PDB file of C-alpha atoms in Angstrom:
ATOM      1  CA  MET P  24       0.000   0.000   0.000  1.00  0.00           C
ATOM      2  CA  GLN P  25       1.182   3.484  -0.840  1.00  0.00           C
ATOM      3  CA  VAL P  26      -0.197   6.627   0.799  1.00  0.00           C
ATOM      4  CA  VAL P  27       0.443  10.023  -0.784  1.00  0.00           C
ATOM      5  CA  THR P  28      -0.771  13.220   0.911  1.00  0.00           C
ATOM      6  CA  THR P  29      -1.339  16.617  -0.667  1.00  0.00           C
ATOM      7  CA  PRO P  30       0.063  18.873   0.593  1.00  0.00           C
ATOM      8  CA  SER P  31       3.000  16.801   1.794  1.00  0.00           C
ATOM      9  CA  ASN P  32       3.554  19.116   4.770  1.00  0.00           C
ATOM     10  CA  LEU P  33       0.498  18.397   6.915  1.00  0.00           C
ATOM     11  CA  LEU P  34       0.419  21.659   8.889  1.00  0.00           C
ATOM     12  CA  LEU P  35      -2.942  23.140   8.005  1.00  0.00           C
ATOM     13  CA  LYS P  36      -5.516  25.615   9.272  1.00  0.00           C
ATOM     14  CA  VAL P  37      -8.932  24.462  10.438  1.00  0.00           C
ATOM     15  CA  ASN P  38     -10.568  25.951   7.339  1.00  0.00           C
ATOM     16  CA  GLU P  39      -8.245  23.959   5.061  1.00  0.00           C
ATOM     17  CA  SER P  40      -8.164  20.327   3.960  1.00  0.00           C
ATOM     18  CA  PHE P  41      -5.730  17.736   2.650  1.00  0.00           C
ATOM     19  CA  HIS P  42      -5.996  14.823   0.250  1.00  0.00           C
ATOM     20  CA  PHE P  43      -5.112  11.165   0.588  1.00  0.00           C
ATOM     21  CA  LEU P  44      -4.261   9.174  -2.513  1.00  0.00           C
ATOM     22  CA  ILE P  45      -4.203   5.576  -1.336  1.00  0.00           C
ATOM     23  CA  LYS P  46      -2.926   2.907  -3.722  1.00  0.00           C
ATOM     24  CA  VAL P  47      -3.378  -0.774  -2.881  1.00  0.00           C
ATOM     25  CA  PHE P  48      -1.473  -3.289  -4.971  1.00  0.00           C
ATOM     26  CA  ASP P  49      -0.421  -6.936  -4.908  1.00  0.00           C
ATOM     27  CA  LYS P  50       3.115  -8.301  -4.719  1.00  0.00           C
ATOM     28  CA  HIS P  51       3.489  -7.810  -8.463  1.00  0.00           C
ATOM     29  CA  GLY P  52       2.605  -4.132  -8.229  1.00  0.00           C
ATOM     30  CA  LYS P  53      -0.829  -4.511  -9.780  1.00  0.00           C
ATOM     31  CA  GLY P  54      -3.646  -2.441  -8.303  1.00  0.00           C
ATOM     32  CA  ILE P  55      -6.250  -4.352  -6.299  1.00  0.00           C
ATOM     33  CA  PRO P  56      -9.814  -3.223  -7.058  1.00  0.00           C
ATOM     34  CA  SER P  57     -12.527  -3.098  -4.361  1.00  0.00           C
ATOM     35  CA  SER P  58      -9.919  -3.260  -1.600  1.00  0.00           C
ATOM     36  CA  GLU P  59     -11.334  -2.194   1.762  1.00  0.00           C
ATOM     37  CA  VAL P  60      -9.559   0.889   3.093  1.00  0.00           C
ATOM     38  CA  LYS P  61     -10.020   2.139   6.644  1.00  0.00           C
ATOM     39  CA  ILE P  62      -8.922   5.522   7.986  1.00  0.00           C
ATOM     40  CA  THR P  63      -9.095   5.651  11.767  1.00  0.00           C
ATOM     41  CA  LYS P  64      -8.229   8.341  14.259  1.00  0.00           C
ATOM     42  CA  VAL P  65      -5.738   6.823  16.682  1.00  0.00           C
ATOM     43  CA  ILE P  66      -5.222   9.765  19.035  1.00  0.00           C
ATOM     44  CA  ALA P  67      -5.416  13.556  19.100  1.00  0.00           C
ATOM     45  CA  MET P  68      -3.013  15.627  21.201  1.00  0.00           C
ATOM     46  CA  ASP P  69      -2.722  19.318  21.952  1.00  0.00           C
ATOM     47  CA  ARG P  70       0.519  21.264  21.655  1.00  0.00           C
ATOM     48  CA  ALA P  71       1.252  20.697  25.337  1.00  0.00           C
ATOM     49  CA  GLY P  72       1.169  16.938  24.748  1.00  0.00           C
ATOM     50  CA  TYR P  73      -2.155  16.112  26.394  1.00  0.00           C
ATOM     51  CA  VAL P  74      -4.652  13.722  24.833  1.00  0.00           C
ATOM     52  CA  ARG P  75      -7.824  15.505  23.713  1.00  0.00           C
ATOM     53  CA  GLU P  76     -11.213  13.884  23.248  1.00  0.00           C
ATOM     54  CA  ASP P  77     -13.086  17.133  22.606  1.00  0.00           C
ATOM     55  CA  ASN P  78     -11.916  17.925  19.090  1.00  0.00           C
ATOM     56  CA  GLY P  79     -15.128  17.064  17.231  1.00  0.00           C
ATOM     57  CA  ASP P  80     -15.693  14.961  14.125  1.00  0.00           C
ATOM     58  CA  TYR P  81     -13.488  14.965  11.053  1.00  0.00           C
ATOM     59  CA  HIS P  82     -15.049  15.330   7.631  1.00  0.00           C
ATOM     60  CA  PHE P  83     -14.142  12.794   4.948  1.00  0.00           C
ATOM     61  CA  ASP P  84     -14.996  13.378   1.288  1.00  0.00           C
ATOM     62  CA  ASP P  85     -14.656  10.157  -0.690  1.00  0.00           C
ATOM     63  CA  LEU P  86     -13.716  11.594  -4.077  1.00  0.00           C
ATOM     64  CA  THR P  87     -13.517   8.177  -5.699  1.00  0.00           C
ATOM     65  CA  ASN P  88     -16.980   6.950  -4.739  1.00  0.00           C
ATOM     66  CA  ASN P  89     -18.697  10.355  -4.380  1.00  0.00           C
ATOM     67  CA  THR P  90     -19.730   9.985  -0.756  1.00  0.00           C
ATOM     68  CA  SER P  91     -18.940  11.854   2.449  1.00  0.00           C
ATOM     69  CA  TYR P  92     -18.840  11.037   6.144  1.00  0.00           C
ATOM     70  CA  ASP P  93     -18.373  12.818   9.465  1.00  0.00           C
ATOM     71  CA  GLY P  94     -16.682  10.970  12.296  1.00  0.00           C
ATOM     72  CA  ASN P  95     -13.431   9.439  13.545  1.00  0.00           C
ATOM     73  CA  HIS P  96     -13.552   6.278  11.443  1.00  0.00           C
ATOM     74  CA  PHE P  97     -13.903   6.008   7.684  1.00  0.00           C
ATOM     75  CA  ILE P  98     -14.315   2.957   5.430  1.00  0.00           C
ATOM     76  CA  SER P  99     -14.390   2.861   1.638  1.00  0.00           C
ATOM     77  CA  TYR P 100     -13.145   0.863  -1.344  1.00  0.00           C
ATOM     78  CA  THR P 101     -10.605   1.318  -4.105  1.00  0.00           C
ATOM     79  CA  ASN P 102     -11.561   1.727  -7.743  1.00  0.00           C
ATOM     80  CA  LYS P 103     -10.703  -0.658 -10.590  1.00  0.00           C
ATOM     81  CA  ASP P 104      -7.095   0.581 -10.529  1.00  0.00           C
ATOM     82  CA  GLY P 105      -6.697  -0.030  -6.798  1.00  0.00           C
ATOM     83  CA  GLU P 106      -6.843   3.675  -5.919  1.00  0.00           C
ATOM     84  CA  LEU P 107      -8.883   5.696  -3.441  1.00  0.00           C
ATOM     85  CA  LYS P 108      -8.888   9.490  -3.174  1.00  0.00           C
ATOM     86  CA  VAL P 109     -10.130  11.060   0.062  1.00  0.00           C
ATOM     87  CA  LYS P 110     -10.257  14.692   1.181  1.00  0.00           C
ATOM     88  CA  VAL P 111     -10.045  15.232   4.953  1.00  0.00           C
ATOM     89  CA  SER P 112     -10.887  18.349   6.964  1.00  0.00           C
ATOM     90  CA  ASP P 113     -11.342  19.243  10.621  1.00  0.00           C
ATOM     91  CA  PRO P 114     -14.173  21.818  10.587  1.00  0.00           C
ATOM     92  CA  HIS P 115     -14.738  21.748  14.355  1.00  0.00           C
ATOM     93  CA  GLY P 116     -11.064  21.517  15.287  1.00  0.00           C
ATOM     94  CA  ILE P 117      -9.662  23.005  18.472  1.00  0.00           C
ATOM     95  CA  GLY P 118      -6.003  22.983  17.387  1.00  0.00           C
ATOM     96  CA  VAL P 119      -4.672  19.447  17.800  1.00  0.00           C
ATOM     97  CA  ARG P 120      -2.268  17.046  16.147  1.00  0.00           C
ATOM     98  CA  THR P 121      -4.148  13.956  15.026  1.00  0.00           C
ATOM     99  CA  PHE P 122      -2.614  10.570  14.281  1.00  0.00           C
ATOM    100  CA  PHE P 123      -4.493   8.566  11.643  1.00  0.00           C
ATOM    101  CA  LYS P 124      -4.066   4.891  10.829  1.00  0.00           C
ATOM    102  CA  ILE P 125      -4.694   3.896   7.218  1.00  0.00           C
ATOM    103  CA  SER P 126      -5.148   0.187   6.543  1.00  0.00           C
ATOM    104  CA  ALA P 127      -6.027  -1.920   3.506  1.00  0.00           C
ATOM    105  CA  ASP P 128      -7.956  -5.177   3.874  1.00  0.00           C
ATOM    106  CA  ASP P 129      -6.741  -5.319   7.502  1.00  0.00           C
ATOM    107  CA  CYS P 130      -3.385  -6.549   6.180  1.00  0.00           C
ATOM    108  CA  VAL P 131      -1.130  -3.544   5.717  1.00  0.00           C
ATOM    109  CA  SER P 132      -1.253  -0.216   7.498  1.00  0.00           C
ATOM    110  CA  LYS P 133       0.488   3.111   7.818  1.00  0.00           C
ATOM    111  CA  GLU P 134       0.228   6.016  10.267  1.00  0.00           C
ATOM    112  CA  ILE P 135       0.405   9.732   9.491  1.00  0.00           C
ATOM    113  CA  SER P 136      -0.076  12.812  11.646  1.00  0.00           C
ATOM    114  CA  VAL P 137      -1.680  16.108  10.707  1.00  0.00           C
ATOM    115  CA  VAL P 138      -2.066  19.423  12.519  1.00  0.00           C
ATOM    116  CA  PHE P 139      -5.094  21.645  12.029  1.00  0.00           C
ATOM    117  CA  SER P 140      -4.263  24.949  13.718  1.00  0.00           C
ATOM    118  CA  VAL P 141      -6.755  27.490  15.061  1.00  0.00           C
ATOM    119  CA  PRO P 142      -6.707  31.313  14.874  1.00  0.00           C
ATOM    120  CA  THR P 143      -7.453  31.649  18.607  1.00  0.00           C
ATOM    121  CA  SER P 144      -4.057  30.305  19.695  1.00  0.00           C
ATOM    122  CA  PRO P 145      -0.679  31.815  18.825  1.00  0.00           C
ATOM    123  CA  LYS P 146       2.112  29.873  17.164  1.00  0.00           C
ATOM    124  CA  SER P 147       4.039  29.664  20.407  1.00  0.00           C
ATOM    125  CA  VAL P 148       5.665  26.876  22.400  1.00  0.00           C
ATOM    126  CA  TYR P 149       3.783  28.313  25.392  1.00  0.00           C
ATOM    127  CA  ALA P 150       0.363  27.813  23.813  1.00  0.00           C
ATOM    128  CA  LYS P 151      -1.799  24.839  24.765  1.00  0.00           C
ATOM    129  CA  MET P 152      -3.161  24.393  21.261  1.00  0.00           C
ATOM    130  CA  TYR P 153      -1.685  24.563  17.766  1.00  0.00           C
ATOM    131  CA  GLY P 154      -2.493  27.991  16.387  1.00  0.00           C
ATOM    132  CA  HIS P 155      -1.742  30.619  13.775  1.00  0.00           C
ATOM    133  CA  MET P 156      -2.812  33.820  15.545  1.00  0.00           C
ATOM    134  CA  PRO P 157      -0.785  36.794  14.234  1.00  0.00           C
ATOM    135  CA  ASP P 158       1.618  38.204  16.809  1.00  0.00           C
ATOM    136  CA  PHE P 159       1.055  41.811  15.779  1.00  0.00           C
ATOM    137  CA  ILE P 160      -1.091  44.101  13.649  1.00  0.00           C
ATOM    138  CA  SER P 161       0.336  47.220  12.014  1.00  0.00           C
ATOM    139  CA  VAL P 162      -1.577  50.497  12.167  1.00  0.00           C
ATOM    140  CA  ASN P 163      -0.194  53.973  11.380  1.00  0.00           C
ATOM    141  CA  ASN P 164       3.443  52.807  11.411  1.00  0.00           C
ATOM    142  CA  LEU P 165       2.968  51.091  14.776  1.00  0.00           C
ATOM    143  CA  LYS P 166       3.024  47.396  15.526  1.00  0.00           C
ATOM    144  CA  PHE P 167       0.377  46.465  18.088  1.00  0.00           C
ATOM    145  CA  TYR P 168       1.292  43.149  19.699  1.00  0.00           C
ATOM    146  CA  ARG P 169      -1.300  40.594  20.720  1.00  0.00           C
ATOM    147  CA  PRO P 170      -2.171  39.957  24.365  1.00  0.00           C
ATOM    148  CA  THR P 171       0.227  37.646  26.151  1.00  0.00           C
ATOM    149  CA  LEU P 172      -0.445  34.143  27.402  1.00  0.00           C
ATOM    150  CA  SER P 173      -0.127  33.696  31.142  1.00  0.00           C
ATOM    151  CA  THR P 174       2.441  30.975  30.377  1.00  0.00           C
ATOM    152  CA  GLU P 175       4.518  33.540  28.460  1.00  0.00           C
ATOM    153  CA  ARG P 176       4.397  36.057  31.294  1.00  0.00           C
ATOM    154  CA  THR P 177       2.576  35.747  34.595  1.00  0.00           C
ATOM    155  CA  GLY P 178       0.041  38.539  34.927  1.00  0.00           C
ATOM    156  CA  ASP P 179      -2.061  39.881  37.768  1.00  0.00           C
ATOM    157  CA  GLN P 180      -5.235  38.178  36.529  1.00  0.00           C
ATOM    158  CA  VAL P 181      -5.974  35.367  34.093  1.00  0.00           C
ATOM    159  CA  ASN P 182      -8.787  35.134  31.572  1.00  0.00           C
ATOM    160  CA  HIS P 183      -9.560  31.733  30.042  1.00  0.00           C
ATOM    161  CA  TYR P 184     -10.827  31.611  26.474  1.00  0.00           C
ATOM    162  CA  LEU P 185     -10.954  28.684  24.033  1.00  0.00           C
ATOM    163  CA  ASN P 186      -8.354  26.533  25.781  1.00  0.00           C
ATOM    164  CA  GLU P 187      -5.826  29.331  26.361  1.00  0.00           C
ATOM    165  CA  ASP P 188      -5.115  31.438  29.474  1.00  0.00           C
ATOM    166  CA  TRP P 189      -4.485  35.127  28.841  1.00  0.00           C
ATOM    167  CA  ALA P 190      -2.766  37.565  31.199  1.00  0.00           C
ATOM    168  CA  LYS P 191      -4.081  40.912  32.413  1.00  0.00           C
ATOM    169  CA  PHE P 192      -1.819  43.418  34.157  1.00  0.00           C
ATOM    170  CA  THR P 193      -2.072  46.292  36.576  1.00  0.00           C
ATOM    171  CA  TRP P 194      -0.791  49.509  35.024  1.00  0.00           C
ATOM    172  CA  TYR P 195       2.744  49.533  36.468  1.00  0.00           C
ATOM    173  CA  ASN P 196       3.205  45.855  35.685  1.00  0.00           C
ATOM    174  CA  ALA P 197       1.892  46.490  32.166  1.00  0.00           C
ATOM    175  CA  GLU P 198       4.441  49.258  31.676  1.00  0.00           C
ATOM    176  CA  GLU P 199       7.270  47.076  32.990  1.00  0.00           C
ATOM    177  CA  PHE P 200       6.189  44.150  30.828  1.00  0.00           C
ATOM    178  CA  CYS P 201       6.262  46.191  27.637  1.00  0.00           C
ATOM    179  CA  LYS P 202       9.637  47.716  28.532  1.00  0.00           C
ATOM    180  CA  SER P 203      11.058  44.228  29.158  1.00  0.00           C
ATOM    181  CA  ARG P 204      10.308  43.466  25.495  1.00  0.00           C
ATOM    182  CA  ASN P 205      11.803  46.756  24.277  1.00  0.00           C
ATOM    183  CA  LEU P 206       8.261  47.942  23.574  1.00  0.00           C
ATOM    184  CA  ARG P 207       5.962  50.505  25.177  1.00  0.00           C
ATOM    185  CA  LEU P 208       2.341  51.124  26.032  1.00  0.00           C
ATOM    186  CA  PRO P 209       0.390  53.075  23.402  1.00  0.00           C
ATOM    187  CA  THR P 210      -0.891  56.559  24.100  1.00  0.00           C
ATOM    188  CA  LYS P 211      -4.649  56.954  24.366  1.00  0.00           C
ATOM    189  CA  GLU P 212      -4.691  58.545  20.910  1.00  0.00           C
ATOM    190  CA  GLU P 213      -2.769  55.635  19.384  1.00  0.00           C
ATOM    191  CA  LEU P 214      -5.023  53.145  21.144  1.00  0.00           C
ATOM    192  CA  LEU P 215      -8.156  54.915  19.900  1.00  0.00           C
ATOM    193  CA  ASP P 216      -6.809  54.923  16.338  1.00  0.00           C
ATOM    194  CA  PHE P 217      -6.166  51.190  16.657  1.00  0.00           C
ATOM    195  CA  TYR P 218      -9.692  50.646  17.989  1.00  0.00           C
ATOM    196  CA  HIS P 219     -11.344  52.629  15.204  1.00  0.00           C
ATOM    197  CA  ILE P 220      -9.635  50.397  12.633  1.00  0.00           C
ATOM    198  CA  HIS P 221      -9.813  47.140  14.592  1.00  0.00           C
ATOM    199  CA  SER P 222     -12.706  46.913  17.045  1.00  0.00           C
ATOM    200  CA  GLY P 223     -12.885  44.056  19.506  1.00  0.00           C
ATOM    201  CA  ASN P 224     -15.238  42.102  17.256  1.00  0.00           C
ATOM    202  CA  ASP P 225     -12.846  42.534  14.330  1.00  0.00           C
ATOM    203  CA  LEU P 226      -9.844  41.461  16.406  1.00  0.00           C
ATOM    204  CA  LEU P 227     -11.635  38.287  17.502  1.00  0.00           C
ATOM    205  CA  SER P 228     -13.336  37.389  14.222  1.00  0.00           C
ATOM    206  CA  ASN P 229     -10.504  38.150  11.811  1.00  0.00           C
ATOM    207  CA  TYR P 230      -7.354  37.759  13.921  1.00  0.00           C
ATOM    208  CA  GLY P 231      -8.362  35.424  16.764  1.00  0.00           C
ATOM    209  CA  TRP P 232      -7.296  37.863  19.494  1.00  0.00           C
ATOM    210  CA  PRO P 233      -9.383  37.032  22.592  1.00  0.00           C
ATOM    211  CA  ILE P 234     -11.233  40.342  22.962  1.00  0.00           C
ATOM    212  CA  VAL P 235     -14.290  39.107  24.817  1.00  0.00           C
ATOM    213  CA  ASP P 236     -16.280  40.050  27.906  1.00  0.00           C
ATOM    214  CA  ARG P 237     -13.965  40.752  30.887  1.00  0.00           C
ATOM    215  CA  PHE P 238     -10.996  40.891  28.502  1.00  0.00           C
ATOM    216  CA  ASN P 239     -11.910  43.950  26.474  1.00  0.00           C
ATOM    217  CA  SER P 240     -10.356  47.030  28.131  1.00  0.00           C
ATOM    218  CA  ALA P 241      -6.744  47.892  27.295  1.00  0.00           C
ATOM    219  CA  TRP P 242      -4.278  50.193  29.057  1.00  0.00           C
ATOM    220  CA  SER P 243      -2.756  53.283  27.514  1.00  0.00           C
ATOM    221  CA  SER P 244       0.272  55.224  28.711  1.00  0.00           C
ATOM    222  CA  SER P 245      -1.727  58.440  29.015  1.00  0.00           C
ATOM    223  CA  ALA P 246      -2.523  59.677  32.519  1.00  0.00           C
ATOM    224  CA  ILE P 247      -4.276  62.431  34.380  1.00  0.00           C
ATOM    225  CA  ARG P 248      -3.915  63.607  37.978  1.00  0.00           C
ATOM    226  CA  ASN P 249      -6.819  63.421  40.395  1.00  0.00           C
ATOM    227  CA  MET P 250      -6.726  64.996  43.826  1.00  0.00           C
ATOM    228  CA  TYR P 251      -8.403  61.987  45.433  1.00  0.00           C
ATOM    229  CA  PHE P 252      -5.792  59.444  44.299  1.00  0.00           C
ATOM    230  CA  HIS P 253      -2.105  59.159  45.108  1.00  0.00           C
ATOM    231  CA  ASP P 254      -1.223  57.696  41.718  1.00  0.00           C
ATOM    232  CA  PRO P 255      -2.328  59.180  38.407  1.00  0.00           C
ATOM    233  CA  LEU P 256      -5.368  57.706  36.734  1.00  0.00           C
ATOM    234  CA  HIS P 257      -4.586  56.116  33.379  1.00  0.00           C
ATOM    235  CA  PHE P 258      -6.776  56.041  30.326  1.00  0.00           C
ATOM    236  CA  TYR P 259      -8.025  52.812  28.828  1.00  0.00           C
ATOM    237  CA  VAL P 260     -10.087  51.921  25.766  1.00  0.00           C
ATOM    238  CA  ASP P 261     -12.974  49.456  25.913  1.00  0.00           C
ATOM    239  CA  PHE P 262     -12.757  47.530  22.630  1.00  0.00           C
ATOM    240  CA  LEU P 263     -16.274  46.112  22.858  1.00  0.00           C
ATOM    241  CA  ASN P 264     -18.301  49.091  24.031  1.00  0.00           C
ATOM    242  CA  ASP P 265     -16.755  52.033  22.159  1.00  0.00           C
ATOM    243  CA  LYS P 266     -15.615  53.790  25.307  1.00  0.00           C
ATOM    244  CA  MET P 267     -12.540  55.519  26.676  1.00  0.00           C
ATOM    245  CA  ASP P 268     -12.306  56.180  30.396  1.00  0.00           C
ATOM    246  CA  LYS P 269      -9.853  56.423  33.304  1.00  0.00           C
ATOM    247  CA  GLU P 270      -8.897  53.687  35.760  1.00  0.00           C
ATOM    248  CA  ILE P 271      -6.860  53.297  38.924  1.00  0.00           C
ATOM    249  CA  VAL P 272      -3.460  51.679  38.434  1.00  0.00           C
ATOM    250  CA  SER P 273      -4.264  48.646  40.610  1.00  0.00           C
ATOM    251  CA  ASP P 274      -6.930  47.327  38.244  1.00  0.00           C
ATOM    252  CA  ALA P 275      -5.841  44.610  35.826  1.00  0.00           C
ATOM    253  CA  LEU P 276      -6.533  45.223  32.133  1.00  0.00           C
ATOM    254  CA  VAL P 277      -5.474  43.941  28.715  1.00  0.00           C
ATOM    255  CA  VAL P 278      -2.093  45.021  27.352  1.00  0.00           C
ATOM    256  CA  PHE P 279      -1.265  45.781  23.712  1.00  0.00           C
ATOM    257  CA  CYS P 280       2.415  46.668  23.691  1.00  0.00           C
ATOM    258  CA  VAL P 281       3.482  48.707  20.668  1.00  0.00           C
ATOM    259  CA  GLN P 282       6.631  49.137  18.625  1.00  0.00           C
ATOM    260  CA  ASP P 283       7.465  52.137  16.481  1.00  0.00           C
ATOM    261  CA  SER P 284       8.181  51.126  12.898  1.00  0.00           C
TER     262      SER P 284
END
């Protein structure tokens, strides 16, 4: 049995698919028609190495016999030339590496692994899932960097969203964090410009950044003095509710560090 995959590099996004071309032949190299081919999910693992049972069904399109199936096990048959073409996708994937076993007539088998990455996890060794979230977005000659995972830098609060834990920081810790990366906090004007181009819904839907309830207000560097507080109040922008306001420095908010281009 020969198994050819297209593309050969099986690192895909959840909205993509790959093709199996499975050839079953006898000892003389002649194709065996009507050979029973099974494709079975052996195990699925996240980037951290844990077994996952919550990934959802795979979708199999049998291009040879014009049928389709959703599940973890697929059975079909080769054509008169001993070939079977199957397209596989992971429409409900959560960002795992899946190991498939392909067997023919329960006699010969081969294993392959494929990754379907998700936009809601970054491509980072610290992420729990396999992802392709962009690390930054450029606006007005500034690079705005995504929020940080709590495994990348411990924050003052943690917000869990779609299998990842995201850090929030008090203002002074936010400032120190950005400086430690040779970056800085944006001014309120820069943050507002970023918001007007990329609202919270846009950041989540099109970039996978986890701007959701309780993780939607981001610090700026801009401050104002208030006679009732020892420390200055700092401005923040609410990316879900179209609002800019002031906050005390001990509250924990989202951080978008920026870099001047």
